Coordinates of C-alpha atoms in Angstrom, one line a residue:
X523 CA 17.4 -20.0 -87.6
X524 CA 13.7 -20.4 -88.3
X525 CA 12.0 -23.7 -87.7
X526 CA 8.0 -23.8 -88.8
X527 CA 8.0 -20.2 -88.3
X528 CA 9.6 -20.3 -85.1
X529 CA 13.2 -18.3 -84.1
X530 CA 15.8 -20.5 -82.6
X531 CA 19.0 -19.1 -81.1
X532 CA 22.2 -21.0 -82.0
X533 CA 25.2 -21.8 -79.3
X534 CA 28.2 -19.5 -79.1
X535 CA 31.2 -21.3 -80.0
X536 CA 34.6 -20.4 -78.2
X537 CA 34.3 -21.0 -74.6
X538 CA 37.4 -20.7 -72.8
X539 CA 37.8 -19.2 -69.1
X540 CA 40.1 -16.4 -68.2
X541 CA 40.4 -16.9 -64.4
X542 CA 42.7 -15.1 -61.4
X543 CA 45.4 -17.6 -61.6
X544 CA 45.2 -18.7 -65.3
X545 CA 45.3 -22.8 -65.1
X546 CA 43.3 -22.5 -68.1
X547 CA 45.8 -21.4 -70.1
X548 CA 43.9 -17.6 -69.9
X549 CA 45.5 -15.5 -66.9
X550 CA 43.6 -11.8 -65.7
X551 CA 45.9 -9.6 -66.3
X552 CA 45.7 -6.0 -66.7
X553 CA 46.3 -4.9 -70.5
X554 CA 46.2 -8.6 -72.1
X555 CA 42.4 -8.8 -73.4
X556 CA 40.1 -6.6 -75.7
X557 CA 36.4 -6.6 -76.1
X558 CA 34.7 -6.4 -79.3
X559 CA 31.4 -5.0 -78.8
X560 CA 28.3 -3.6 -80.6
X561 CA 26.5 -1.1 -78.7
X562 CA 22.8 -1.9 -79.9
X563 CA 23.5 -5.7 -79.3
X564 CA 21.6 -6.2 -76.1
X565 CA 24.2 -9.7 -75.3
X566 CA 27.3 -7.2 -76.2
X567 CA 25.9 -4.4 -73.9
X568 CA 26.1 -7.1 -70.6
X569 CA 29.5 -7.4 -71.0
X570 CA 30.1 -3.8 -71.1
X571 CA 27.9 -3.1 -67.7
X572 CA 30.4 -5.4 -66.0
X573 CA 33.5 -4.1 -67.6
X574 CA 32.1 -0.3 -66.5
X575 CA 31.0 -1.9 -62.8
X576 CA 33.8 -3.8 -62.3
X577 CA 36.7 -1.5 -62.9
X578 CA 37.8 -2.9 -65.7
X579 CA 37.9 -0.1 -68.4
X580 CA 41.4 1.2 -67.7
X581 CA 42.5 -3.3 -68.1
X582 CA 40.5 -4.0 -71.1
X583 CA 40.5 -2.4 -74.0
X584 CA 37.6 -2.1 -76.4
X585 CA 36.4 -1.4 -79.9
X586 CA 32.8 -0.8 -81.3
X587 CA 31.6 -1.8 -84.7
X588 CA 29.0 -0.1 -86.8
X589 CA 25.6 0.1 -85.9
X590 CA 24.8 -1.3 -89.7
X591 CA 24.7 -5.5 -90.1
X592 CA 23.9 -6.0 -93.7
X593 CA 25.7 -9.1 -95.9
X594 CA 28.9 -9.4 -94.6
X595 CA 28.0 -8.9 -91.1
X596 CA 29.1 -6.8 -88.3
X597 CA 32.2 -4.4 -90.2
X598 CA 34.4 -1.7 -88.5
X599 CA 33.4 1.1 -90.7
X600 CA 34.3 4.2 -89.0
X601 CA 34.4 7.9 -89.3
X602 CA 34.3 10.7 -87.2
X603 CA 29.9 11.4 -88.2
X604 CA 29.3 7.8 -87.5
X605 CA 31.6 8.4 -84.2
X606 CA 29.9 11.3 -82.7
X607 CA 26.4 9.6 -82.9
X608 CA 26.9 6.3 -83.3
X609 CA 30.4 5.7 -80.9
X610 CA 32.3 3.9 -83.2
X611 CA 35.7 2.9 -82.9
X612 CA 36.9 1.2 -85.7
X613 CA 39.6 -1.7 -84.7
X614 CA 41.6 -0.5 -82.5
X615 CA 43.5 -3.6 -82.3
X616 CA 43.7 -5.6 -84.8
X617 CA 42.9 -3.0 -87.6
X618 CA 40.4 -5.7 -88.8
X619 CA 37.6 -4.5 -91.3
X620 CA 35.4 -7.4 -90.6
X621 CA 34.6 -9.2 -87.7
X622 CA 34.4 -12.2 -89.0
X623 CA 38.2 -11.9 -89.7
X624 CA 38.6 -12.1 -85.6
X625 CA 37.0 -15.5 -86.4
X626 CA 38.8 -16.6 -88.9
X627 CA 42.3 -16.1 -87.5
X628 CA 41.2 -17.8 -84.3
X629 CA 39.5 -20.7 -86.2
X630 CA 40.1 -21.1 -90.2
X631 CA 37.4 -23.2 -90.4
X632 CA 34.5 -21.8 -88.5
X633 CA 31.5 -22.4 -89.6
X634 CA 29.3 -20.3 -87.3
X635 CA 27.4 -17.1 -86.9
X636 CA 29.8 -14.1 -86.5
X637 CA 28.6 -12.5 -83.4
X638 CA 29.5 -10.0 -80.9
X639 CA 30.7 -9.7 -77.8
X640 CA 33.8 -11.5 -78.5
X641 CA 36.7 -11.5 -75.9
X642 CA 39.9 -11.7 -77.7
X643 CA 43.4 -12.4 -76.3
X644 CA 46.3 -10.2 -77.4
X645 CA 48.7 -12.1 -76.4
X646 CA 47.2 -15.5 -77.6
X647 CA 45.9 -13.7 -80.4
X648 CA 42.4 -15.3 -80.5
X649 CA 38.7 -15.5 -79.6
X650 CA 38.7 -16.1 -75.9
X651 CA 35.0 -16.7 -75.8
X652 CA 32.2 -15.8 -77.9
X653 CA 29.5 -15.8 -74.9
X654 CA 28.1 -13.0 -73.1
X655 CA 27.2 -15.4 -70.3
X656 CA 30.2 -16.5 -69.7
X657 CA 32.3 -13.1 -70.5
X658 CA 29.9 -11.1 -67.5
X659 CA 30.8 -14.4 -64.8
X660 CA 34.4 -13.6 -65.9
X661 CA 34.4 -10.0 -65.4
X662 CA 32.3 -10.4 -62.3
X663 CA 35.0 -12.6 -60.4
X664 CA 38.7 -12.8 -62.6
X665 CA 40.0 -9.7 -62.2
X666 CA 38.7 -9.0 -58.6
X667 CA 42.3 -8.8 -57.1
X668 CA 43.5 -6.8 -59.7
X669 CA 40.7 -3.9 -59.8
X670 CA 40.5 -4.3 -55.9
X671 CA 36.8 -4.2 -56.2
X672 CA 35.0 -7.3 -54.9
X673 CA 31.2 -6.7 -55.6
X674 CA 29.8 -9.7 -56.6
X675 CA 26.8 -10.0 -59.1
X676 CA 26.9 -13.9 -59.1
X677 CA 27.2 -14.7 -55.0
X678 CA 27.5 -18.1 -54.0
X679 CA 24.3 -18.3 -51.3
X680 CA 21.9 -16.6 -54.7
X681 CA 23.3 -18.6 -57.2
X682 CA 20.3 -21.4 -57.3
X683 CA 17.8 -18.2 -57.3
X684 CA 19.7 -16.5 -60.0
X685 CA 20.1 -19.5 -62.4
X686 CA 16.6 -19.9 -62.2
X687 CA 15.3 -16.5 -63.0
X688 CA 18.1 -16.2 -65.8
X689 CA 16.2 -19.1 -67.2
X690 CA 13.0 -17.8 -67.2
X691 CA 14.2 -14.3 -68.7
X692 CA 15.9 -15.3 -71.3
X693 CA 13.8 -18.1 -72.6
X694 CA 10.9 -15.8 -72.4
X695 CA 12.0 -12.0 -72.6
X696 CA 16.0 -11.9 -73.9
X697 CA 15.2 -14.0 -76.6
X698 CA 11.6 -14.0 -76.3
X699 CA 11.7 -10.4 -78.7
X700 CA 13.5 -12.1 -81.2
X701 CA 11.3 -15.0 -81.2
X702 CA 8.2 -12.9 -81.3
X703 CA 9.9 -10.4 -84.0
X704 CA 11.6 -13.0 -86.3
X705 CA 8.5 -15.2 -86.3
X706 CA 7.3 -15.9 -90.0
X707 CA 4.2 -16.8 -89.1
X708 CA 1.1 -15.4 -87.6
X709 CA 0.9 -18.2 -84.9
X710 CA 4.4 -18.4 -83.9
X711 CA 4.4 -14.6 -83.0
X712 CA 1.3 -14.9 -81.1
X713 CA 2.8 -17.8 -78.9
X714 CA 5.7 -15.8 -78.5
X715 CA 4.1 -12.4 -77.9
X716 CA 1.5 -14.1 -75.6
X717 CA 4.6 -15.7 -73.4
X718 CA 6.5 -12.9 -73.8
X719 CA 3.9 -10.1 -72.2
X720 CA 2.9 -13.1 -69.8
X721 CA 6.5 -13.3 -68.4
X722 CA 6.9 -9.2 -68.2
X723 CA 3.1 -9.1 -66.0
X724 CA 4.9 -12.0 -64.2
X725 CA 8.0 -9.8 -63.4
X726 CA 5.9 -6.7 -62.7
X727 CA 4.0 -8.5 -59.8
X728 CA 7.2 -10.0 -58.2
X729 CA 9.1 -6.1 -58.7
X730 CA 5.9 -4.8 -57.0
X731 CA 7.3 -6.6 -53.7
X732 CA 10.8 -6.4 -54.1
X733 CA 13.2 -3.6 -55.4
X734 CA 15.1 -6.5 -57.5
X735 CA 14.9 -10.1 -59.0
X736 CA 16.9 -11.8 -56.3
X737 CA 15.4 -9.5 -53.2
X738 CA 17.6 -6.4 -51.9
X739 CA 20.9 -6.8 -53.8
X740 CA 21.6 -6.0 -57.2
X741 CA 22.5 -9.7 -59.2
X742 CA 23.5 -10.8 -62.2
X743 CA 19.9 -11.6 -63.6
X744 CA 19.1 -8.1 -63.2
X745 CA 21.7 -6.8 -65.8
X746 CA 20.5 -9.8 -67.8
X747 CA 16.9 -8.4 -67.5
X748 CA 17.9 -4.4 -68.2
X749 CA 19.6 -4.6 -71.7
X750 CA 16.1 -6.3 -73.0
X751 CA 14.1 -3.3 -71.0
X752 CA 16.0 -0.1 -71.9
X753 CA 15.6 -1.5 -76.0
X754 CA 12.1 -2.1 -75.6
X755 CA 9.5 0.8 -76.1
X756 CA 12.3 2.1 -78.5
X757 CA 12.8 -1.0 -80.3
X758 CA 11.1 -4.2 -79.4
X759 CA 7.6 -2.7 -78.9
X760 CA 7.7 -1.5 -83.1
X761 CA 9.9 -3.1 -84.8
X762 CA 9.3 -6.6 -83.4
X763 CA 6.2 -6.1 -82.6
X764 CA 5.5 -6.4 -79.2
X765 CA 3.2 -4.0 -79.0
X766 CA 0.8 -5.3 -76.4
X767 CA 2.1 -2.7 -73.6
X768 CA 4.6 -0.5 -73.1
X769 CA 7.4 -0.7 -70.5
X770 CA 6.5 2.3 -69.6
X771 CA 3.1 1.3 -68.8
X772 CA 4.2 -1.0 -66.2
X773 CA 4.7 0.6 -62.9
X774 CA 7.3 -1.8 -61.1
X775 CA 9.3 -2.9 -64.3
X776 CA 9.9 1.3 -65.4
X777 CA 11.0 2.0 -62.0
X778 CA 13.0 -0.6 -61.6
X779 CA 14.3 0.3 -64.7
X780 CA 15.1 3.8 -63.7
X781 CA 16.6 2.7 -60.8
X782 CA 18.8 0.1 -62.9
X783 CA 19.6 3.3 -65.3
X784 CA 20.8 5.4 -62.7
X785 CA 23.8 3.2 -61.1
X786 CA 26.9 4.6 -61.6
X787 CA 28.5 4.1 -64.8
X788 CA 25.5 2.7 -66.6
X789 CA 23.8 5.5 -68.5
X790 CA 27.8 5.6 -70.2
X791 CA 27.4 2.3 -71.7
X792 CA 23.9 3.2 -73.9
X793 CA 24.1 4.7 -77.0
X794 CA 20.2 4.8 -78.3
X795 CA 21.2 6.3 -81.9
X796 CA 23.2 3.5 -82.6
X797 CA 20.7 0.6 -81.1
X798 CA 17.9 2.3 -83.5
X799 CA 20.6 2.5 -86.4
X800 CA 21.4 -1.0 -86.1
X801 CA 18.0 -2.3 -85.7
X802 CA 15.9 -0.2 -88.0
X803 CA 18.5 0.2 -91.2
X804 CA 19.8 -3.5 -90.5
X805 CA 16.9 -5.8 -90.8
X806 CA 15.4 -4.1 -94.4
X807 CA 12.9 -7.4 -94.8
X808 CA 10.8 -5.6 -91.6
X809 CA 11.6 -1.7 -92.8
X810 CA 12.5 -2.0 -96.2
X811 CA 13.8 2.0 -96.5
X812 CA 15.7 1.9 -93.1
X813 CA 13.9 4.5 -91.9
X814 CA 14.5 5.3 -88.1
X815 CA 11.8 6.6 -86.1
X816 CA 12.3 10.0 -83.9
X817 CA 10.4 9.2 -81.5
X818 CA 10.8 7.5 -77.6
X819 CA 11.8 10.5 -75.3
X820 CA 12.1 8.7 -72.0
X821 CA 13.6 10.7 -69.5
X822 CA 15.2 8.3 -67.1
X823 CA 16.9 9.9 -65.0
X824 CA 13.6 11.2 -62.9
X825 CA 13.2 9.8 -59.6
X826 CA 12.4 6.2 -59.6
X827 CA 11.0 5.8 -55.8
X828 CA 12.5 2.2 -55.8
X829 CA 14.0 2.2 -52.2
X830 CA 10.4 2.4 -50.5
X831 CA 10.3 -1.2 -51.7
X832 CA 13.1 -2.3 -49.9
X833 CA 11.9 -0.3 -46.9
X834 CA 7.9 -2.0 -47.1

């Protein structure tokens, strides 16, 4: 919503817990949940980091809507053009059209935003939860003794440390893009831009003396962070505006992002034809034609020279 030319952010809505044992009436089990996703959502695209680095690919099923967001929201348009580039699925479930059926079946009388990710529950059949916060905490911990793997992104002794940078990135950098590219009016998006390039020069200093927000390991803020960094110079920097620098201009935050880009299993979870799709053809009062731009030819899988910093 916009408030004196300022972008605010409304609450997700269904928050229930899936959790090992289930007391909350949502048990992890292999098979019982899906995950609706869109690929150029950068909220949607944490869940599907910890669904790839968690094992949980082969236990929860997913389906991909169209890059396009136009009247009626996200749909599930599909064919096999808008597959091969875009990695649509269609759904795969439910055989829904729109999401915002998922929404209505769990809840007749939502009122909300239809958004994505959304965790559904097969054999509940209903919205789980609706935030990507909570979805990534889920996948981090619930399934552990199913998948056998026991990496934690969340651990107890960083928890304080990674709470508080979350914070900070997403008040200033997540959403801070939206903020400074939905802004309708010429002092809102320089308060927002100014924070926002403040907060990345901010981050660049603090990457310059450690390889990742929370020191040596990788955490849970820093997947927060990445699905804002690897949209930016292709996105955020033209379309919204945020054109003061570059990620690429920054020497600790591209590294880092290489280095971010090149765990196992993440490069898999970006499609960049759709997140262009989506954001250029979908939002027609900044680009009235849709037209995509051809450029931003990062390669980033060159060497990123990110474990010196660990070693310094």
């Amino acid at each position: 919503s916009i408030q004196q030319g300022k972008y605010q952010r409304k609450e997700s809505q269904f928050r229930h817990w899936v959790t090992a044992k289930g007391e909350t009436g949502f048990k992890a089990e292999a098979g019982r949940y899906h995950l609706y996703v869109s690929l150029a959502c950068p909220w949607a695209h944490r869940t599907t980091i910890f669904r790839a680095l968690k094992g949980l690919v082969p236990l929860i099923s997913m389906s991909v809507v169209h890059p396009d967001m136009f009247g009626q929201g996200w749909t599930f348009e599909h064919d096999d053009d808008s597959k091969a580039l875009y990695g649509t699925t269609g759904d795969t479930l439910n055989n829904f059209t729109l999401m915002r059926e998922a929404y209505a079946q769990s809840d007749a009388s939502y009122q909300g935003n239809i958004t994505v990710p959304v965790l559904w529950d097969k054999q509940q059949q209903c919205i789980v939860n609706n935030e990507s916060a909570d979805i990534i905490r889920m996948f981090n911990s619930a399934f552990d003794g199913i998948t056998g793997i026991a990496q934690d992104f969340y651990p107890k002794a960083l928890r304080a440390q990674i709470d508080e940078v979350n914070a900070f990135v997403y008040h200033n950098i997540n959403n801070g893009v939206y903020k400074t590219g939905f802004a309708t009016t010429q002092a809102a998006h320089e308060q927002s831009s100014m924070a926002l390039f403040a907060a990345l020069d901010r981050l660049e200093q603090r990457l310059s003396k450690q390889r990742y927000l929370v020191g040596e390991q990788i955490t849970e803020a820093d997947w927060r962070l990445f699905t804002t960094l690897v949209r930016f110079d292709a996105v955020y920097h033209t379309h919204f505006k945020c054109n003061i620098q570059l990620i690429k201009e920054y020497d600790a935050l591209y590294g880092y992002l290489l280095d971010l880009y090149q765990q196992g299993g993440i490069a898999e979870t970006i499609n960049m034809a759709h997140i262009k799709r989506h954001y250029y053809n979908s939002h027609r009062s900044f680009n009235p034609y849709g037209i995509v731009p051809l450029g931003h030819r990062q390669d980033w899988t060159v060497a990123h020279h990110r474990a010196a910093i660990s070693a310094s």
